PDB file of C-alpha atoms in Angstrom:
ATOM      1  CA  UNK V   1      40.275 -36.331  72.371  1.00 54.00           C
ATOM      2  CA  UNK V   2      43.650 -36.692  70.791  1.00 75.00           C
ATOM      3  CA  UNK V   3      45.955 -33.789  73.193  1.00 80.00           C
ATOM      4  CA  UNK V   4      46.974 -36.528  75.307  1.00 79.00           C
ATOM      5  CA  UNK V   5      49.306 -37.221  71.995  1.00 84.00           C
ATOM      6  CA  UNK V   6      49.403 -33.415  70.300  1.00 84.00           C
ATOM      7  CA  UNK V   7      50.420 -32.249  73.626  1.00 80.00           C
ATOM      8  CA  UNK V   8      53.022 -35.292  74.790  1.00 81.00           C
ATOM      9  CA  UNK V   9      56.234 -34.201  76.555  1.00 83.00           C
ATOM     10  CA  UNK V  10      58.342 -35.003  73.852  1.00 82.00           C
ATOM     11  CA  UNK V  11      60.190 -32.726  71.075  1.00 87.00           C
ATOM     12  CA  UNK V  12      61.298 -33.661  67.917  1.00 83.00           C
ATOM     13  CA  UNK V  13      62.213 -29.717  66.809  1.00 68.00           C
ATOM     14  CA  UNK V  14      62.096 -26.427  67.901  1.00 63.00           C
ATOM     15  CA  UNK V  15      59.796 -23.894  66.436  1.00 62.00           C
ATOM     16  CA  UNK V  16      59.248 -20.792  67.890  1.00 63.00           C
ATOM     17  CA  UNK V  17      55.427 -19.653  66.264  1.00 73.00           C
ATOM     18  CA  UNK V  18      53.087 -21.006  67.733  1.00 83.00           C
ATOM     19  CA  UNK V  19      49.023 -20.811  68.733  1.00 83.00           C
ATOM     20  CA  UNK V  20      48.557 -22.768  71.016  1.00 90.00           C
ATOM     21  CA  UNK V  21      51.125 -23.647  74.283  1.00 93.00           C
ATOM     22  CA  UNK V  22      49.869 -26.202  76.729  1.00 91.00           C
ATOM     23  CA  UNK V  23      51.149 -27.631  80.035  1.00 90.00           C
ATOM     24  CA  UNK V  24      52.034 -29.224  82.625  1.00 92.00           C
ATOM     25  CA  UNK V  25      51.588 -32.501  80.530  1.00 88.00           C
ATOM     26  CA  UNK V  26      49.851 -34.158  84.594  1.00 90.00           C
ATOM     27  CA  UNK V  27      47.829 -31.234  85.039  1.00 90.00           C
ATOM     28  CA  UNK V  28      45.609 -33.215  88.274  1.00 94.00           C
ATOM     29  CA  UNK V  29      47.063 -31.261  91.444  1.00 94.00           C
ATOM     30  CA  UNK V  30      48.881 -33.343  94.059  1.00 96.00           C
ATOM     31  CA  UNK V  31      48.181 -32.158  97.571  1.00 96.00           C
ATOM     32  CA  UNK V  32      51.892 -31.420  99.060  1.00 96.00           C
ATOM     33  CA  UNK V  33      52.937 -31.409 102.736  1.00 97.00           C
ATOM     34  CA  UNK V  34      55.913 -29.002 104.369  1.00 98.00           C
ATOM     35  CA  UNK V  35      56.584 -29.730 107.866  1.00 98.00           C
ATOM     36  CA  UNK V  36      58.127 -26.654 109.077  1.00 98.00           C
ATOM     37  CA  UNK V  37      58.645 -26.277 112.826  1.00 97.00           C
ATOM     38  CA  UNK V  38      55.371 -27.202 114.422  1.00 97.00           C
ATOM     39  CA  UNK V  39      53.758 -26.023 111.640  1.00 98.00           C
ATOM     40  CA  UNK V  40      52.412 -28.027 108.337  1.00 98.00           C
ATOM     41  CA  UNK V  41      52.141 -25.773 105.258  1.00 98.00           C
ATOM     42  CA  UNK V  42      50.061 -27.350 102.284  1.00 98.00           C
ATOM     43  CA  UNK V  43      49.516 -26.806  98.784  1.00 98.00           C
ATOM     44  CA  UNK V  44      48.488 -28.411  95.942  1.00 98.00           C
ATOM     45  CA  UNK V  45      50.263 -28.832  92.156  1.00 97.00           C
ATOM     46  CA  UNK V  46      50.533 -30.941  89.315  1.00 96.00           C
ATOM     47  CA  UNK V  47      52.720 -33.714  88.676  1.00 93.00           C
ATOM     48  CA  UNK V  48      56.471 -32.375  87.561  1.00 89.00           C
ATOM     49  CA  UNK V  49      57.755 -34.226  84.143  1.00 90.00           C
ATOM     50  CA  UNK V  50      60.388 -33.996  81.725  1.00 90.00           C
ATOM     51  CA  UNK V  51      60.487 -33.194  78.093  1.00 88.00           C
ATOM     52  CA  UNK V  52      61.745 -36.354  76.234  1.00 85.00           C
ATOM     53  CA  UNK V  53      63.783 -36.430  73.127  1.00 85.00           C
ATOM     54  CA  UNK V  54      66.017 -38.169  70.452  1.00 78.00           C
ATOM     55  CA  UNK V  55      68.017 -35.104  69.099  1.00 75.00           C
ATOM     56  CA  UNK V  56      68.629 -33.211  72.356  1.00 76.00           C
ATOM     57  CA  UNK V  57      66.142 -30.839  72.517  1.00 78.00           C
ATOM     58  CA  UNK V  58      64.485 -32.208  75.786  1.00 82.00           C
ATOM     59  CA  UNK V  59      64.418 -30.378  79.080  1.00 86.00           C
ATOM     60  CA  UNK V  60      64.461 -31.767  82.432  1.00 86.00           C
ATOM     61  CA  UNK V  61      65.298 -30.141  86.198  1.00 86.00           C
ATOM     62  CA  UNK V  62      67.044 -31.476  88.832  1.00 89.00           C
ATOM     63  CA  UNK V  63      64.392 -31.087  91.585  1.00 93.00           C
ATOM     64  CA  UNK V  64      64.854 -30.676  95.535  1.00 95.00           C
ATOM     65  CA  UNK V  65      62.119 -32.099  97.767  1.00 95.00           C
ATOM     66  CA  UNK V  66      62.050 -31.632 101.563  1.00 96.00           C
ATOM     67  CA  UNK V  67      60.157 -34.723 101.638  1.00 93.00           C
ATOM     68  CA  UNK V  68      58.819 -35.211 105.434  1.00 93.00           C
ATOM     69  CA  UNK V  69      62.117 -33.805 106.927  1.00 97.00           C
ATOM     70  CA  UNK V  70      61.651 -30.397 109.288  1.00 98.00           C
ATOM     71  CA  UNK V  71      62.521 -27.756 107.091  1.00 98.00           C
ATOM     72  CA  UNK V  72      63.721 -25.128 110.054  1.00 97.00           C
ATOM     73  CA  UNK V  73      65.868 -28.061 111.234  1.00 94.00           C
ATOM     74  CA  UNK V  74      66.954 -29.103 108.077  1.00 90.00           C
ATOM     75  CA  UNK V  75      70.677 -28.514 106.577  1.00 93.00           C
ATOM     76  CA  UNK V  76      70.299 -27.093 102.960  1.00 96.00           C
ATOM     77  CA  UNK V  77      72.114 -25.273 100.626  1.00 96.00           C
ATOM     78  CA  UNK V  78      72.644 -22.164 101.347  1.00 96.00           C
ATOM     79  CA  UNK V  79      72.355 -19.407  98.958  1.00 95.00           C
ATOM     80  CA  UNK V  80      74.204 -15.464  98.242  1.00 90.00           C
ATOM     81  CA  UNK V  81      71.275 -12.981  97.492  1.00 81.00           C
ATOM     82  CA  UNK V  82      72.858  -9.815  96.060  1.00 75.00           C
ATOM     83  CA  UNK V  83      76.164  -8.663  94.224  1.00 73.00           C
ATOM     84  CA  UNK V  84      78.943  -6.946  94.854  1.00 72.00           C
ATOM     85  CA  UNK V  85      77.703  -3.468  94.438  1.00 77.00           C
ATOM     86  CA  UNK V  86      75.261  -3.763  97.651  1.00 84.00           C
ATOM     87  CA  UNK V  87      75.921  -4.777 101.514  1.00 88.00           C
ATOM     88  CA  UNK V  88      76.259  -7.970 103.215  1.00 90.00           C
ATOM     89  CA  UNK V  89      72.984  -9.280 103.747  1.00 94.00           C
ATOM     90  CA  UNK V  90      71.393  -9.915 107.097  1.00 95.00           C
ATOM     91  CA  UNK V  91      70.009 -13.083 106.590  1.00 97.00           C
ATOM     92  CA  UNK V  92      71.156 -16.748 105.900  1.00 97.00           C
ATOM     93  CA  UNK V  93      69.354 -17.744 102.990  1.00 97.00           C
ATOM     94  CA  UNK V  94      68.950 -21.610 102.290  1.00 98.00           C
ATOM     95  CA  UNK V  95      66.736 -23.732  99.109  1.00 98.00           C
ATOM     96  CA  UNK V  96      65.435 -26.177 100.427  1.00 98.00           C
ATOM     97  CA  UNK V  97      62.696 -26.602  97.260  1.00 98.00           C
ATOM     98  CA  UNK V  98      62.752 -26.515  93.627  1.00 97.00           C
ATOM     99  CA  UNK V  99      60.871 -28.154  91.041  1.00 97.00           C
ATOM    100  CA  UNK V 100      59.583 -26.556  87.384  1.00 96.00           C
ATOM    101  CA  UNK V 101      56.417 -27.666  85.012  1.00 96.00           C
ATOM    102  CA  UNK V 102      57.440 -27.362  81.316  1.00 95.00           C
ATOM    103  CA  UNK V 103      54.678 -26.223  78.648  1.00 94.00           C
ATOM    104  CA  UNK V 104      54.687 -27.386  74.949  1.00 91.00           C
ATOM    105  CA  UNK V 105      53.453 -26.651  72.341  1.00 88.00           C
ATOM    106  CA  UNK V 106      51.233 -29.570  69.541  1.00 89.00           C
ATOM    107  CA  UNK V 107      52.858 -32.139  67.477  1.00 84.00           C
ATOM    108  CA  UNK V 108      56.552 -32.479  69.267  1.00 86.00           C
ATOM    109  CA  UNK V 109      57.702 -29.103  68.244  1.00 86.00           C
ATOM    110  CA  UNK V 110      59.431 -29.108  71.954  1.00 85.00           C
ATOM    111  CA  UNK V 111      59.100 -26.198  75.333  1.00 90.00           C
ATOM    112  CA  UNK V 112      57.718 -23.209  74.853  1.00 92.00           C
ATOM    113  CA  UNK V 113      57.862 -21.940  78.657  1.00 93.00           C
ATOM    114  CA  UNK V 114      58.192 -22.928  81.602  1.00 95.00           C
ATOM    115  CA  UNK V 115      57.111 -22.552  84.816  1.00 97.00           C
ATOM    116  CA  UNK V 116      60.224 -23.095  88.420  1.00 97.00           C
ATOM    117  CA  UNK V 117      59.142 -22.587  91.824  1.00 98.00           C
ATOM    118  CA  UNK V 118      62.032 -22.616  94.620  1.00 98.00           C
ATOM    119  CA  UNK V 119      60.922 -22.750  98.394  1.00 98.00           C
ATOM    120  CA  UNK V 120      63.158 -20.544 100.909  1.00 98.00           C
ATOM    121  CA  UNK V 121      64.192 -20.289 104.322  1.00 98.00           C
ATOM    122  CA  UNK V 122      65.140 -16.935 104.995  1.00 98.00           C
ATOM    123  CA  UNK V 123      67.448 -16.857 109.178  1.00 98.00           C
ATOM    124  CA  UNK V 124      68.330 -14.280 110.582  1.00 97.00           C
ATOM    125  CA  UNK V 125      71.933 -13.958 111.465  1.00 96.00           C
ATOM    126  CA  UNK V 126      72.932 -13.266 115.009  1.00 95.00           C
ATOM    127  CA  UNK V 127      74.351  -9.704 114.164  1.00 94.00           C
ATOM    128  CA  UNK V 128      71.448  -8.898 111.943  1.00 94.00           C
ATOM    129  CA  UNK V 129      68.964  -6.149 113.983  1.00 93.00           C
ATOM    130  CA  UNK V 130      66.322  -8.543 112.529  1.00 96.00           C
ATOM    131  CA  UNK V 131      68.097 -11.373 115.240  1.00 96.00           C
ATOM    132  CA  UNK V 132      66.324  -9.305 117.931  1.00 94.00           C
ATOM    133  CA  UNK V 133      62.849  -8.341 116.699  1.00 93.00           C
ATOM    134  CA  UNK V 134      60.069 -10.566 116.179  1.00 97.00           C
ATOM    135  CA  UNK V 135      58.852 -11.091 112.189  1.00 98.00           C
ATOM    136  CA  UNK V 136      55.906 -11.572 113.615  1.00 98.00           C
ATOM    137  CA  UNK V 137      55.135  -8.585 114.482  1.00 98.00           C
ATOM    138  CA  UNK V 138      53.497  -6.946 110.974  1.00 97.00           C
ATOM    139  CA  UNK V 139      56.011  -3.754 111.009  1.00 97.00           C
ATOM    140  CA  UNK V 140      59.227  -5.863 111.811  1.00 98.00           C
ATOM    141  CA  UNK V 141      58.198  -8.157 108.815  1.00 98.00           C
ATOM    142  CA  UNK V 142      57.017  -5.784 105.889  1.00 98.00           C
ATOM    143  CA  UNK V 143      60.782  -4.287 107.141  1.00 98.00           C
ATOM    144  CA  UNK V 144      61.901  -8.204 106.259  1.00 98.00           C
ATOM    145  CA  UNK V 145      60.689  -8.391 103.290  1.00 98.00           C
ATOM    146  CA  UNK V 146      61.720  -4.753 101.869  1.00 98.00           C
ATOM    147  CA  UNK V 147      65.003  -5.548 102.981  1.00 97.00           C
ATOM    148  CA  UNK V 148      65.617  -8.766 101.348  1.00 97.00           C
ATOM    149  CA  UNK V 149      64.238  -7.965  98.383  1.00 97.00           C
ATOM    150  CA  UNK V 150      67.195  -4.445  98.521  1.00 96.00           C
ATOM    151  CA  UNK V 151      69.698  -6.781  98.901  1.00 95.00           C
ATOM    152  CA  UNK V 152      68.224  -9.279  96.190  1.00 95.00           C
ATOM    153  CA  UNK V 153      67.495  -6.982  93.235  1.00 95.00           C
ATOM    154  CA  UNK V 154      68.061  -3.338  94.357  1.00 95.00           C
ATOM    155  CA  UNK V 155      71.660  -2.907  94.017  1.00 93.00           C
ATOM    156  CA  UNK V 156      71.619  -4.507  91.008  1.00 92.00           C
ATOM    157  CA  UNK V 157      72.204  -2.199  87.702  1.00 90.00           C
ATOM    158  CA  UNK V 158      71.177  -2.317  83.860  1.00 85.00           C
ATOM    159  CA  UNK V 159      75.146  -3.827  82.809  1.00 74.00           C
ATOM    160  CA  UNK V 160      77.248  -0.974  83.696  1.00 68.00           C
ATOM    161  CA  UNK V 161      75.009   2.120  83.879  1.00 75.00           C
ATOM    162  CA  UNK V 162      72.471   3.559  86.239  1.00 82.00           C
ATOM    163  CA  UNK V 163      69.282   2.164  84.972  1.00 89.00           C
ATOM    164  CA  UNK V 164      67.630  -0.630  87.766  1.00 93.00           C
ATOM    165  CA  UNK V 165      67.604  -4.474  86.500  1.00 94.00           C
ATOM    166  CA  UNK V 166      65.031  -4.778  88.807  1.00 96.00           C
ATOM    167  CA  UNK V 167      61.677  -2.463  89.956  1.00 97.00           C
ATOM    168  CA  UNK V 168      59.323  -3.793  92.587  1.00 97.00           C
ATOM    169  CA  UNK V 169      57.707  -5.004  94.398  1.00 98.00           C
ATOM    170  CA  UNK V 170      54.353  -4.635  92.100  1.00 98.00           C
ATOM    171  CA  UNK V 171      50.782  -5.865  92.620  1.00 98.00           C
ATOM    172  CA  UNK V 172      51.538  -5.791  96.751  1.00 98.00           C
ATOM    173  CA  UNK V 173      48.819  -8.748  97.937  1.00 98.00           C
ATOM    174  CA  UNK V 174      48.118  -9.706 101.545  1.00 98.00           C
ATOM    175  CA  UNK V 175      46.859 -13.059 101.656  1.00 97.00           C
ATOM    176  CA  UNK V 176      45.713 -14.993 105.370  1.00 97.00           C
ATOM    177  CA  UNK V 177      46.888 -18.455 104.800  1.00 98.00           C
ATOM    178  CA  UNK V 178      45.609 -19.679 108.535  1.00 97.00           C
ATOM    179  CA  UNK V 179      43.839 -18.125 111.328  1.00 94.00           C
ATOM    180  CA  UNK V 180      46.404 -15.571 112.655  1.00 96.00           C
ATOM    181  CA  UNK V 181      49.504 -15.975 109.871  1.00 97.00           C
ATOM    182  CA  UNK V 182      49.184 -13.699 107.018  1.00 98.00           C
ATOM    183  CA  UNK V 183      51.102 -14.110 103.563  1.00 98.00           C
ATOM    184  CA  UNK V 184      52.443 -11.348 100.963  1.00 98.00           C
ATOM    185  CA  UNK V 185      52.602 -11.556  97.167  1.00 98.00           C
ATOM    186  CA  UNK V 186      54.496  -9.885  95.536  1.00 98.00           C
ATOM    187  CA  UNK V 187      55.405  -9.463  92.160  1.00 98.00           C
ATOM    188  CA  UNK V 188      59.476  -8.627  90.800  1.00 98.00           C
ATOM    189  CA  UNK V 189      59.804  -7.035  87.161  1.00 97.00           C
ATOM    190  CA  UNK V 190      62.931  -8.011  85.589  1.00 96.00           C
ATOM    191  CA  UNK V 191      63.155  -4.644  83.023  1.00 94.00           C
ATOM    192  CA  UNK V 192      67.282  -4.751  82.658  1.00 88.00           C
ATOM    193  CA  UNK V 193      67.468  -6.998  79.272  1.00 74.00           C
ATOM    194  CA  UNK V 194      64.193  -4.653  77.654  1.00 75.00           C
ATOM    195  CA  UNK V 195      62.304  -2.240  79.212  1.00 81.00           C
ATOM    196  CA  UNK V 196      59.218  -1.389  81.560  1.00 90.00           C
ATOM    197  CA  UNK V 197      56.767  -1.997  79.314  1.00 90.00           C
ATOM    198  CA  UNK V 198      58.188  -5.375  78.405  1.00 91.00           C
ATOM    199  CA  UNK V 199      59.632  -7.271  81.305  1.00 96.00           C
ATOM    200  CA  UNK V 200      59.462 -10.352  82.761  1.00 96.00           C
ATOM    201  CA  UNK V 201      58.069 -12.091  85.827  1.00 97.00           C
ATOM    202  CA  UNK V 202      59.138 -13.283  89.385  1.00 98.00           C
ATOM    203  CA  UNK V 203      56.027 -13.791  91.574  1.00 98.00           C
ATOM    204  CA  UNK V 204      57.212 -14.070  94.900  1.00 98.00           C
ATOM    205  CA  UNK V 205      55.064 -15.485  97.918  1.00 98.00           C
ATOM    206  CA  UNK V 206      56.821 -14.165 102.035  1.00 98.00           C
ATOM    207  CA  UNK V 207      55.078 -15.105 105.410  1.00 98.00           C
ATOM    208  CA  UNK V 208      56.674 -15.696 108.543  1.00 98.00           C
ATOM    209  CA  UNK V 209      57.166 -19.097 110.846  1.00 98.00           C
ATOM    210  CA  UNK V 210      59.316 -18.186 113.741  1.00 98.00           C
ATOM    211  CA  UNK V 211      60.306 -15.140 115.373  1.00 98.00           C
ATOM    212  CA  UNK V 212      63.688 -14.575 113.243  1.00 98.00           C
ATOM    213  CA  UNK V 213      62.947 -16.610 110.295  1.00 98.00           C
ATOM    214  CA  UNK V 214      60.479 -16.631 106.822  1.00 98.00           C
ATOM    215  CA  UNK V 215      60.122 -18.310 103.845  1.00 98.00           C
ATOM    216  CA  UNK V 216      59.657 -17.244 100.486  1.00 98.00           C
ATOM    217  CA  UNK V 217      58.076 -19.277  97.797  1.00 98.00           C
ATOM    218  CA  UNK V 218      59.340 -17.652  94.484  1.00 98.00           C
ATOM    219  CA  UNK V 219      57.670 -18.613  90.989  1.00 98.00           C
ATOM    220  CA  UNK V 220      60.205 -17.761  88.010  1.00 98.00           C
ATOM    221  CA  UNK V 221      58.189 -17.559  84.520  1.00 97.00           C
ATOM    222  CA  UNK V 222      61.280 -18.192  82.814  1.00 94.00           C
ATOM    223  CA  UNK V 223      62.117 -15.121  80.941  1.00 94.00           C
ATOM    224  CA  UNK V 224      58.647 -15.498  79.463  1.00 95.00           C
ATOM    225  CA  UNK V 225      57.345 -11.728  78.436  1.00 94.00           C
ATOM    226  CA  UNK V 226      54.383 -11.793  80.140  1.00 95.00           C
ATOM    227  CA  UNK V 227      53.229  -8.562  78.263  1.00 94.00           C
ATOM    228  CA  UNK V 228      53.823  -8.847  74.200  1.00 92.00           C
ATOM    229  CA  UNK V 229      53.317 -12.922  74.936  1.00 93.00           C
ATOM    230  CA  UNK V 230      50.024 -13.719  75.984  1.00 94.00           C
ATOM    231  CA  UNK V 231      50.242 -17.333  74.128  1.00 94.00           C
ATOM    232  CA  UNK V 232      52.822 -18.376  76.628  1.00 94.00           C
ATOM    233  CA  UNK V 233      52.159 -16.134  79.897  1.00 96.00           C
ATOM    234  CA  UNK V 234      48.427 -17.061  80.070  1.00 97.00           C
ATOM    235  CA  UNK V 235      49.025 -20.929  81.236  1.00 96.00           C
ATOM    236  CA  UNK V 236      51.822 -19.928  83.626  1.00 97.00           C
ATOM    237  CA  UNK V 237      49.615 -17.519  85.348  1.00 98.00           C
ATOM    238  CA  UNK V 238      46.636 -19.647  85.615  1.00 97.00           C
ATOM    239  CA  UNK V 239      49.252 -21.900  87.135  1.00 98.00           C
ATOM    240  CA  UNK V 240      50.861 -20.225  89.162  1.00 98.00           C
ATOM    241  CA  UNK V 241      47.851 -18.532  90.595  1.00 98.00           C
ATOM    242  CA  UNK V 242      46.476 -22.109  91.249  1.00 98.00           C
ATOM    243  CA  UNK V 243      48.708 -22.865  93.367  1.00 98.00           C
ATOM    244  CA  UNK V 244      48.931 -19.747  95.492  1.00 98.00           C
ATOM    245  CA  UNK V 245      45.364 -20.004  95.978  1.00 98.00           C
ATOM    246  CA  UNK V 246      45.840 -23.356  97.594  1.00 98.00           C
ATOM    247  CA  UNK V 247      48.207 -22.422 100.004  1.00 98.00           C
ATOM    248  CA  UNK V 248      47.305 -22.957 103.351  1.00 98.00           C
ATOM    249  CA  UNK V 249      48.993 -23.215 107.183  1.00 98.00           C
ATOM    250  CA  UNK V 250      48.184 -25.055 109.759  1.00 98.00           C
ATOM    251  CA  UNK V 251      50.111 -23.126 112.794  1.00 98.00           C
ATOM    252  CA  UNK V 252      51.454 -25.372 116.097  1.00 97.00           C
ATOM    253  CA  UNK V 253      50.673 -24.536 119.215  1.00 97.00           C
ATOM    254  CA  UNK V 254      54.393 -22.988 119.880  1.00 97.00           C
ATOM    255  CA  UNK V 255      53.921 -20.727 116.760  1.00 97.00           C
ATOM    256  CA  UNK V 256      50.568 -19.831 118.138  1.00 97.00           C
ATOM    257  CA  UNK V 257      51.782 -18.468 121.496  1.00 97.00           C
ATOM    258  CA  UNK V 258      55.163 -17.129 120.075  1.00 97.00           C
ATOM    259  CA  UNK V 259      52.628 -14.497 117.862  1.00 97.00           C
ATOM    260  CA  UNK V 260      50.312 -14.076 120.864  1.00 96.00           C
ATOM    261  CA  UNK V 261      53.349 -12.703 122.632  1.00 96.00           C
ATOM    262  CA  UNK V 262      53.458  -9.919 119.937  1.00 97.00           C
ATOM    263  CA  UNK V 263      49.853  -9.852 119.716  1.00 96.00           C
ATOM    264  CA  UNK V 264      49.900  -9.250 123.460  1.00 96.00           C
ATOM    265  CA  UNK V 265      51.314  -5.847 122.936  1.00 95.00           C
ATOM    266  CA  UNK V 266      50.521  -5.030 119.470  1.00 94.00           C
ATOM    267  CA  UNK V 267      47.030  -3.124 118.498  1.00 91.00           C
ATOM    268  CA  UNK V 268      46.836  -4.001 114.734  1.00 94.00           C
ATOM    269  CA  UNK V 269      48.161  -7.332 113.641  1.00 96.00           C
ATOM    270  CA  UNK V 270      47.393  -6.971 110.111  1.00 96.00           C
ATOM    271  CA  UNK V 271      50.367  -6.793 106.951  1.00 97.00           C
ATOM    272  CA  UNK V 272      49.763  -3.380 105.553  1.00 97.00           C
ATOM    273  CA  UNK V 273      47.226  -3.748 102.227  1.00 96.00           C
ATOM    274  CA  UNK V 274      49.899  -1.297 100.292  1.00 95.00           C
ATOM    275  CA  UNK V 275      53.189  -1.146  99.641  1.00 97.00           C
ATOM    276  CA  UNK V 276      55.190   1.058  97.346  1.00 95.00           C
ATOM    277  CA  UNK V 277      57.781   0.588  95.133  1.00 97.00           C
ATOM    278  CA  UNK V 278      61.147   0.616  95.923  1.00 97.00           C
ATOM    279  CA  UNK V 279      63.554   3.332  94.586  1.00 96.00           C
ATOM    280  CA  UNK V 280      65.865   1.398  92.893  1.00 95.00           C
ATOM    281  CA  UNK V 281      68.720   0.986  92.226  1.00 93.00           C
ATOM    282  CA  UNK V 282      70.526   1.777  95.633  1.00 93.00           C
ATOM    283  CA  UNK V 283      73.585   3.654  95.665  1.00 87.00           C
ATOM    284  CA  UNK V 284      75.805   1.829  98.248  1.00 77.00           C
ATOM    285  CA  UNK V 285      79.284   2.912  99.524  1.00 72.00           C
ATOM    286  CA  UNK V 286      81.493   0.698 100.700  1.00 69.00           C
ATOM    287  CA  UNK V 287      82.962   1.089 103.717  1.00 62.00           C
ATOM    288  CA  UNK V 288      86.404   2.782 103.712  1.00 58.00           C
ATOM    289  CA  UNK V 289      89.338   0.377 104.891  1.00 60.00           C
ATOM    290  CA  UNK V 290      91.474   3.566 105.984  1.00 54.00           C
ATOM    291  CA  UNK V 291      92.215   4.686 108.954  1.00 52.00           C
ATOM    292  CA  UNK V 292      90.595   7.745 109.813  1.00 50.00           C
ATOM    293  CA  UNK V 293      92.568  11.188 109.133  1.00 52.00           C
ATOM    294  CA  UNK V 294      92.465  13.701 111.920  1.00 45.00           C
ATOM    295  CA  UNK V 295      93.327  17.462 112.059  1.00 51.00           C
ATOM    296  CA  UNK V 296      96.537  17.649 113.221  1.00 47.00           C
ATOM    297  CA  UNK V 297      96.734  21.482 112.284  1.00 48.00           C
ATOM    298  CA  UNK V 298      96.992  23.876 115.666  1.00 49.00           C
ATOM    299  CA  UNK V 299      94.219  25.160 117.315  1.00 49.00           C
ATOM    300  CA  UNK V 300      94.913  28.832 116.948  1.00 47.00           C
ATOM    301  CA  UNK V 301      92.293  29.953 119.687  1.00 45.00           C
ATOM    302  CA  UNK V 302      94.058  27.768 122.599  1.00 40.00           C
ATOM    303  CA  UNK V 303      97.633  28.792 120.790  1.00 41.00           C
ATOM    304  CA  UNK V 304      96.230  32.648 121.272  1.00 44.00           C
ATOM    305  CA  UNK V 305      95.694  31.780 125.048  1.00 40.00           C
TER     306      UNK V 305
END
């Protein structure tokens, strides 16, 4: 009767050991709207809110809402996938969502874990062989995703050696979100600062929405081990899974004939139900400045005639 005050946002210490971890503090889902093309894509979560505090031990996020504008005709910030040690990428990746939901734990002892989920609009760029295909199509698409999650986390290495940062994706899912658009979740271990049996989480969410372009919805368990901390990884799940589950797309009528284009000439429309892991990390060369040598020695056979 009284966890509306155990469990308020607000911390008056830090203490690491706990039993019990609760959140988000508004835990009613809010039925949210993205207009995206002619296309509305709806889910439903809880009300965002900060952790208050006299001593500086609050947390807050600075949150980015689309709001009702279009979100393939919006201008938002645009983001670098990658490092140095892979390729360019082919796609121009934009945020154009983020918000987080903060868990506590009783009696103001402050956050315990939180949950951040960032909405992205994956284009691609004119020189891209993506620019040409259709993502649509189910082949062209898994090929999307595989490749933007190489250039995300594949090149990247464990600090200087030759271990991955990264393995995935995990726990491939293919989930219909309207009557001919299918979704994939995925799941993204981050094993670089422990190990395989101990990582932690980035859930990631991909469907297409236009012939060159898809978004991905990616939930962050911040750093949370989602293994050896079942205190703390058990309300993010049930969170995160809740609002997956409530994802839904309402496809325009241009969408609609832009897939039945592909669907015109395409036998099996279906995302593939499996998909492996990726061998990472990726050895990647880059391309040698230099002008090509060439053999300037004789040909003795010609020199003979």
């Amino acid at each position: 009767m009284l966890d509306w005050i155990k469990y308020l946002p607000f911390s008056i210490k830090y203490k690491k050991a706990v039993s019990d971890v609760r959140g988000p503090y508004f835990s009613k889902p809010i039925k949210r709207k993205w207009l995206l093309g002619d296309n509305e894509l709806m889910f439903s979560a809880p009300k965002p809110n900060s952790i208050y505090s006299l001593s500086h031990s609050g947390s807050k996020i600075e949150r980015v809402n689309p709001i009702n504008n279009n979100i393939l005709e919006g201008c938002w910030e645009t983001l670098y996938p990658g490092n140095e040690r892979g390729p360019e990428s082919d796609w121009l990746t934009q945020l154009f969502y983020f918000d987080a939901w903060f868990f506590v734990g009783p009696w103001f002892i402050g956050e315990q874990a939180r949950l951040k989920v960032s909405g992205i609009l994956n284009t691609a760029i004119e020189s891209s062989n993506f620019y040409t295909g259709n993502l649509f199509h189910p082949k062209v698409f898994e090929s999307a995703v595989a490749n933007i999650l190489d250039i995300t986390y594949g090149y990247k290495r464990n600090g200087s050696g030759k271990l991955a940062h990264y393995r995935g994706p995990l726990n491939w899912k293919v989930i219909p979100i309207s009557s001919c658009v299918e979704s994939v979740v995925c799941d993204i271990h981050c094993i670089g600062n422990s190990s395989k049996d101990n990582p932690t989480l980035l859930r990631k969410v991909f469907f297409p929405i236009s012939p060159t372009q898809f978004v991905c919805i990616n939930f962050d368990f911040g750093g949370t081990e989602i293994y050896n901390d079942k205190i703390r990884s058990e309300p993010l799940f049930k969170l995160c899974d809740s609002i997956i589950n409530s994802i839904t797309l309402e496809v325009g009528e241009a969408t609609k004939a832009e897939w039945g284009k592909v669907k015109a000439t395409c036998t099996e429309m279906h995302v593939t139900n499996t998909f492996g892991e990726l061998p990472w990390p990726i050895k990647y060369e880059k391309p040698s400045r230099s002008r090509n040598e060439f053999d300037v020695t004789p040909n003795q056979k010609k020199l003979a005639t």
